[in-house]
Amino acid sequence: MSAQPGPGATLSSSDPTAAEAFDMVIVGAGFAGLYMLHKARQLGLRARVFEAGDGVGGTWYWNRYPGARCDIESMEYSYQFSDELQQQWHWTERFAPQPEILKYANHVADRFDLRRDIRFGTRVVAASYDESAARWTVRTERGEVATGQFVIMATGCLSSTNMPPFQGLGSFKGATYHTGEWPHEPVDFTGQRVGVIGTGSSAIQSIPIIAQQAKSLVVFQRTANYSVPAHNAALDPAYETRIKAEYAAFRARNSLMPAGFGSNYPRNEVSVFSATPEERRQAFDARWQRGGLGFNGAFNDLMIDKAANEFAVQYVHERIREVVKDPAVAALLSPKQVLGCKRICVDTGYYETFNQPHVKLVDISQGGIEAITPAGVDAAGQSFEFDSIVFATGFDAMTGTLMKMDIRGRNGLTLREAWSAGPRTYLGLNVAGFPNLFTISGPGSPSVLTNMIVSIEQHVNWIADCVAWLRAQGRRSIEARPQAQDEWVGHVNGVANGTLYPTCNSWYLGANVPGKTRVFMPLLGFPPYVERCNEVVAKGYEGFAVGA
């Protein structure tokens, strides 16, 4: 499916390398790319979006695995830029499933007539900056070339799948699937022997459903993850009506929350040590029974004090033991790391699944996966035979997609070189040496530690305002100053080091990808971040060098 160029775009000739000229080139047509295109049009800019997939939706286009759904409540995981849109759209469940979120993304694309400026099935492979012209040249896998004053990387934080280099990978004779690249047609595991490698969020959501179909299911676990019940249900019409009656105020309250959501159930601002054992139990019970990501908000010091966190750890271990009948399996499923240093998962029936006689948990924490074989998997000193293998091995988060492109800034500096010791940005928005290249929810911004759509809208609005300001001032370029970038990187790491987040190997640090530099990538704290972004603008784009 290909879209037609928008107003003012130059049609390419029969030569696929003939460049089309735009004001802005946007990479990715997920929620970030769609809104960026909408804002670009409002500014009167000629814009083109390149999207590798054959449809809009980004993460929700690719992640179609069984049970995929959002862990932010649906009334909050949606755009707020159009009151008409948020008033008219109706979510059916408390936590929206993937098909409904994808339907929403398509509705937005159609409602705002966005498809005509999107090139689908077109993967960007390179972008280079011409300093004399102050313009970028963007090249695609199909040989198309586009130029633009601004390039916006709306490539998502979880868009590049991670496949560990297992010995024998590719030798398996049966069917293989990755949860991040699931087929668009239904997959039926009925009567099959299935192996699932990984126990992160996608595995925790899909395992209960795969177990319902499979003849046998073997789950290979390297590291147990914390999961809180979703208690998902049909969306309460009365709740929906109440929120829509004051949506603007609801959004405003959420914007003051540490993660940009959850004002209806905010963090309990008292220390776990100030509570009696009965009060602690009551607080944890209330969060567990409500379900969702608010569990670690039971007390205000769970993520800054390991001794405080241990109360939550022991509580979750107890709940796992209550559900899982085999004590040895319950012990394996009980995480050893700090609760919250890896993203807490939200599930429906995950722990209960391991009570089923045809489901087996295999601990690979010591030896890992020894090999993928033509018949199945060798691990823990055993050989397992399967009809299908599901790789729930996660993502090369935040930087993976960007690093796969050949991005060259001033003097031919590549982004790979600039980030050889880990990603470095100013505000998560721009990289020194790469003028007019913006990253939406890039490393160094709150991104994955927030309601992503809230962070996306804040970034898009900031970028759009910046572009409008530059054009009004007759300026050609804007670029982070190295000193400001260094100070910002130090700030991001300083904030993280004051918490328990960096204490375990997580994809927040890139620790799930062999050879990737270990750096804590997201910034903790949405409201202070927004204040800083606004302050930078108020001080004439402090920390940025503005071209003549």
PDB file of C-alpha atoms in Angstrom, residues 328-468:
ATOM      1  CA  ALA A 328       9.655 -26.001  43.747  1.00  0.00           C
ATOM      2  CA  VAL A 329       7.938 -24.352  40.773  1.00  0.00           C
ATOM      3  CA  ALA A 330       6.695 -21.509  42.985  1.00  0.00           C
ATOM      4  CA  ALA A 331      10.258 -20.931  44.154  1.00  0.00           C
ATOM      5  CA  LEU A 332      11.522 -20.772  40.548  1.00  0.00           C
ATOM      6  CA  LEU A 333       8.772 -18.302  39.628  1.00  0.00           C
ATOM      7  CA  SER A 334       9.643 -16.041  42.596  1.00  0.00           C
ATOM      8  CA  PRO A 335      12.023 -13.317  41.350  1.00  0.00           C
ATOM      9  CA  LYS A 336      15.245 -12.720  43.238  1.00  0.00           C
ATOM     10  CA  GLN A 337      15.878  -9.154  42.024  1.00  0.00           C
ATOM     11  CA  VAL A 338      14.462  -5.922  43.412  1.00  0.00           C
ATOM     12  CA  LEU A 339      10.783  -5.491  42.583  1.00  0.00           C
ATOM     13  CA  GLY A 340      10.498  -2.829  39.881  1.00  0.00           C
ATOM     14  CA  CYS A 341      14.097  -2.701  38.623  1.00  0.00           C
ATOM     15  CA  LYS A 342      12.665  -4.548  35.630  1.00  0.00           C
ATOM     16  CA  ARG A 343       9.298  -3.400  34.344  1.00  0.00           C
ATOM     17  CA  ILE A 344       6.554  -5.084  36.361  1.00  0.00           C
ATOM     18  CA  CYS A 345       4.345  -7.257  34.161  1.00  0.00           C
ATOM     19  CA  VAL A 346       0.556  -7.400  34.210  1.00  0.00           C
ATOM     20  CA  ASP A 347      -1.075 -10.769  33.593  1.00  0.00           C
ATOM     21  CA  THR A 348      -4.243 -12.806  33.402  1.00  0.00           C
ATOM     22  CA  GLY A 349      -3.783 -16.286  34.842  1.00  0.00           C
ATOM     23  CA  TYR A 350      -0.013 -16.511  34.393  1.00  0.00           C
ATOM     24  CA  TYR A 351       0.939 -18.204  37.659  1.00  0.00           C
ATOM     25  CA  GLU A 352      -2.146 -20.445  37.544  1.00  0.00           C
ATOM     26  CA  THR A 353      -0.942 -21.820  34.208  1.00  0.00           C
ATOM     27  CA  PHE A 354       1.918 -23.673  35.905  1.00  0.00           C
ATOM     28  CA  ASN A 355      -0.564 -25.809  37.858  1.00  0.00           C
ATOM     29  CA  GLN A 356      -1.638 -27.491  34.631  1.00  0.00           C
ATOM     30  CA  PRO A 357      -0.102 -30.971  34.169  1.00  0.00           C
ATOM     31  CA  HIS A 358       0.915 -30.374  30.547  1.00  0.00           C
ATOM     32  CA  VAL A 359       2.927 -27.212  31.398  1.00  0.00           C
ATOM     33  CA  LYS A 360       6.564 -27.506  32.484  1.00  0.00           C
ATOM     34  CA  LEU A 361       8.969 -24.790  33.716  1.00  0.00           C
ATOM     35  CA  VAL A 362      12.669 -25.278  32.966  1.00  0.00           C
ATOM     36  CA  ASP A 363      15.271 -23.203  34.798  1.00  0.00           C
ATOM     37  CA  ILE A 364      18.054 -22.048  32.462  1.00  0.00           C
ATOM     38  CA  SER A 365      19.550 -19.450  34.800  1.00  0.00           C
ATOM     39  CA  GLN A 366      22.847 -21.335  35.005  1.00  0.00           C
ATOM     40  CA  GLY A 367      23.527 -22.803  31.564  1.00  0.00           C
ATOM     41  CA  GLY A 368      21.131 -20.892  29.333  1.00  0.00           C
ATOM     42  CA  ILE A 369      19.884 -22.414  26.111  1.00  0.00           C
ATOM     43  CA  GLU A 370      22.597 -24.849  25.056  1.00  0.00           C
ATOM     44  CA  ALA A 371      21.424 -25.196  21.464  1.00  0.00           C
ATOM     45  CA  ILE A 372      18.507 -25.021  19.095  1.00  0.00           C
ATOM     46  CA  THR A 373      18.357 -28.389  17.329  1.00  0.00           C
ATOM     47  CA  PRO A 374      16.441 -29.689  14.317  1.00  0.00           C
ATOM     48  CA  ALA A 375      14.059 -31.400  16.758  1.00  0.00           C
ATOM     49  CA  GLY A 376      13.768 -28.674  19.402  1.00  0.00           C
ATOM     50  CA  VAL A 377      15.889 -27.287  22.248  1.00  0.00           C
ATOM     51  CA  ASP A 378      18.784 -28.536  24.342  1.00  0.00           C
ATOM     52  CA  ALA A 379      18.824 -26.935  27.779  1.00  0.00           C
ATOM     53  CA  ALA A 380      19.466 -27.840  31.426  1.00  0.00           C
ATOM     54  CA  GLY A 381      21.161 -31.040  30.304  1.00  0.00           C
ATOM     55  CA  GLN A 382      18.047 -32.285  28.515  1.00  0.00           C
ATOM     56  CA  SER A 383      16.761 -32.451  24.946  1.00  0.00           C
ATOM     57  CA  PHE A 384      13.228 -31.244  24.282  1.00  0.00           C
ATOM     58  CA  GLU A 385      11.296 -31.957  21.113  1.00  0.00           C
ATOM     59  CA  PHE A 386       8.789 -29.417  19.792  1.00  0.00           C
ATOM     60  CA  ASP A 387       6.472 -28.740  16.912  1.00  0.00           C
ATOM     61  CA  SER A 388       6.768 -24.960  17.434  1.00  0.00           C
ATOM     62  CA  ILE A 389       9.150 -22.654  19.295  1.00  0.00           C
ATOM     63  CA  VAL A 390       8.164 -19.169  20.453  1.00  0.00           C
ATOM     64  CA  PHE A 391      11.039 -16.759  21.059  1.00  0.00           C
ATOM     65  CA  ALA A 392       9.850 -14.282  23.691  1.00  0.00           C
ATOM     66  CA  THR A 393      13.326 -12.774  23.884  1.00  0.00           C
ATOM     67  CA  GLY A 394      12.347  -9.123  23.933  1.00  0.00           C
ATOM     68  CA  PHE A 395      13.769  -6.072  22.212  1.00  0.00           C
ATOM     69  CA  ASP A 396      16.947  -4.142  21.572  1.00  0.00           C
ATOM     70  CA  ALA A 397      15.203  -1.322  23.381  1.00  0.00           C
ATOM     71  CA  MET A 398      15.353   2.418  22.745  1.00  0.00           C
ATOM     72  CA  THR A 399      18.390   2.460  20.446  1.00  0.00           C
ATOM     73  CA  GLY A 400      18.159  -0.742  18.396  1.00  0.00           C
ATOM     74  CA  THR A 401      16.258   0.620  15.402  1.00  0.00           C
ATOM     75  CA  LEU A 402      18.277   3.842  15.288  1.00  0.00           C
ATOM     76  CA  MET A 403      21.575   1.969  15.337  1.00  0.00           C
ATOM     77  CA  LYS A 404      20.520  -0.219  12.422  1.00  0.00           C
ATOM     78  CA  MET A 405      20.346   2.855  10.185  1.00  0.00           C
ATOM     79  CA  ASP A 406      23.420   4.573   8.775  1.00  0.00           C
ATOM     80  CA  ILE A 407      22.832   8.013  10.282  1.00  0.00           C
ATOM     81  CA  ARG A 408      25.574  10.565   9.574  1.00  0.00           C
ATOM     82  CA  GLY A 409      25.661  14.086  10.965  1.00  0.00           C
ATOM     83  CA  ARG A 410      28.264  16.844  10.758  1.00  0.00           C
ATOM     84  CA  ASN A 411      31.563  15.862   9.104  1.00  0.00           C
ATOM     85  CA  GLY A 412      30.257  12.373   8.434  1.00  0.00           C
ATOM     86  CA  LEU A 413      30.016  11.515  12.150  1.00  0.00           C
ATOM     87  CA  THR A 414      27.903   8.371  12.472  1.00  0.00           C
ATOM     88  CA  LEU A 415      25.388   7.877  15.236  1.00  0.00           C
ATOM     89  CA  ARG A 416      27.073   4.549  15.971  1.00  0.00           C
ATOM     90  CA  GLU A 417      30.328   6.413  16.637  1.00  0.00           C
ATOM     91  CA  ALA A 418      28.608   9.094  18.707  1.00  0.00           C
ATOM     92  CA  TRP A 419      26.940   6.393  20.801  1.00  0.00           C
ATOM     93  CA  SER A 420      29.830   3.922  20.944  1.00  0.00           C
ATOM     94  CA  ALA A 421      29.957   4.269  24.747  1.00  0.00           C
ATOM     95  CA  GLY A 422      26.183   4.321  25.083  1.00  0.00           C
ATOM     96  CA  PRO A 423      23.445   6.695  23.912  1.00  0.00           C
ATOM     97  CA  ARG A 424      24.021  10.388  24.593  1.00  0.00           C
ATOM     98  CA  THR A 425      21.325  13.004  23.978  1.00  0.00           C
ATOM     99  CA  TYR A 426      20.175  16.364  25.236  1.00  0.00           C
ATOM    100  CA  LEU A 427      16.677  16.008  26.715  1.00  0.00           C
ATOM    101  CA  GLY A 428      16.266  12.791  24.749  1.00  0.00           C
ATOM    102  CA  LEU A 429      15.400  15.027  21.795  1.00  0.00           C
ATOM    103  CA  ASN A 430      18.626  15.741  19.917  1.00  0.00           C
ATOM    104  CA  VAL A 431      22.238  14.570  19.646  1.00  0.00           C
ATOM    105  CA  ALA A 432      25.249  16.894  19.435  1.00  0.00           C
ATOM    106  CA  GLY A 433      26.624  16.786  15.909  1.00  0.00           C
ATOM    107  CA  PHE A 434      23.254  15.972  14.334  1.00  0.00           C
ATOM    108  CA  PRO A 435      21.450  19.266  13.601  1.00  0.00           C
ATOM    109  CA  ASN A 436      17.693  19.200  12.949  1.00  0.00           C
ATOM    110  CA  LEU A 437      17.485  15.485  13.787  1.00  0.00           C
ATOM    111  CA  PHE A 438      14.958  14.877  16.540  1.00  0.00           C
ATOM    112  CA  THR A 439      14.229  11.651  18.414  1.00  0.00           C
ATOM    113  CA  ILE A 440      10.738  11.201  19.830  1.00  0.00           C
ATOM    114  CA  SER A 441      10.902   9.510  23.253  1.00  0.00           C
ATOM    115  CA  GLY A 442      14.619   8.970  22.755  1.00  0.00           C
ATOM    116  CA  PRO A 443      17.111   7.796  25.397  1.00  0.00           C
ATOM    117  CA  GLY A 444      17.500  10.419  28.066  1.00  0.00           C
ATOM    118  CA  SER A 445      13.763  11.160  28.206  1.00  0.00           C
ATOM    119  CA  PRO A 446      11.112   9.554  30.469  1.00  0.00           C
ATOM    120  CA  SER A 447       9.701   7.448  27.579  1.00  0.00           C
ATOM    121  CA  VAL A 448       9.271   3.819  28.699  1.00  0.00           C
ATOM    122  CA  LEU A 449       8.928   4.794  32.383  1.00  0.00           C
ATOM    123  CA  THR A 450       5.754   6.704  31.538  1.00  0.00           C
ATOM    124  CA  ASN A 451       2.473   6.435  29.701  1.00  0.00           C
ATOM    125  CA  MET A 452       4.104   6.416  26.264  1.00  0.00           C
ATOM    126  CA  ILE A 453       1.377   8.354  24.465  1.00  0.00           C
ATOM    127  CA  VAL A 454       1.643  11.162  27.007  1.00  0.00           C
ATOM    128  CA  SER A 455       5.413  11.331  26.492  1.00  0.00           C
ATOM    129  CA  ILE A 456       4.976  11.139  22.720  1.00  0.00           C
ATOM    130  CA  GLU A 457       2.565  14.064  22.630  1.00  0.00           C
ATOM    131  CA  GLN A 458       4.810  16.174  24.849  1.00  0.00           C
ATOM    132  CA  HIS A 459       7.789  15.524  22.560  1.00  0.00           C
ATOM    133  CA  VAL A 460       5.879  16.125  19.343  1.00  0.00           C
ATOM    134  CA  ASN A 461       4.467  19.397  20.680  1.00  0.00           C
ATOM    135  CA  TRP A 462       7.968  20.517  21.757  1.00  0.00           C
ATOM    136  CA  ILE A 463       9.468  19.636  18.363  1.00  0.00           C
ATOM    137  CA  ALA A 464       6.650  21.345  16.465  1.00  0.00           C
ATOM    138  CA  ASP A 465       7.018  24.509  18.553  1.00  0.00           C
ATOM    139  CA  CYS A 466      10.784  24.445  17.999  1.00  0.00           C
ATOM    140  CA  VAL A 467      10.409  24.086  14.222  1.00  0.00           C
ATOM    141  CA  ALA A 468       7.849  26.904  14.131  1.00  0.00           C
TER     142      ALA A 468
END
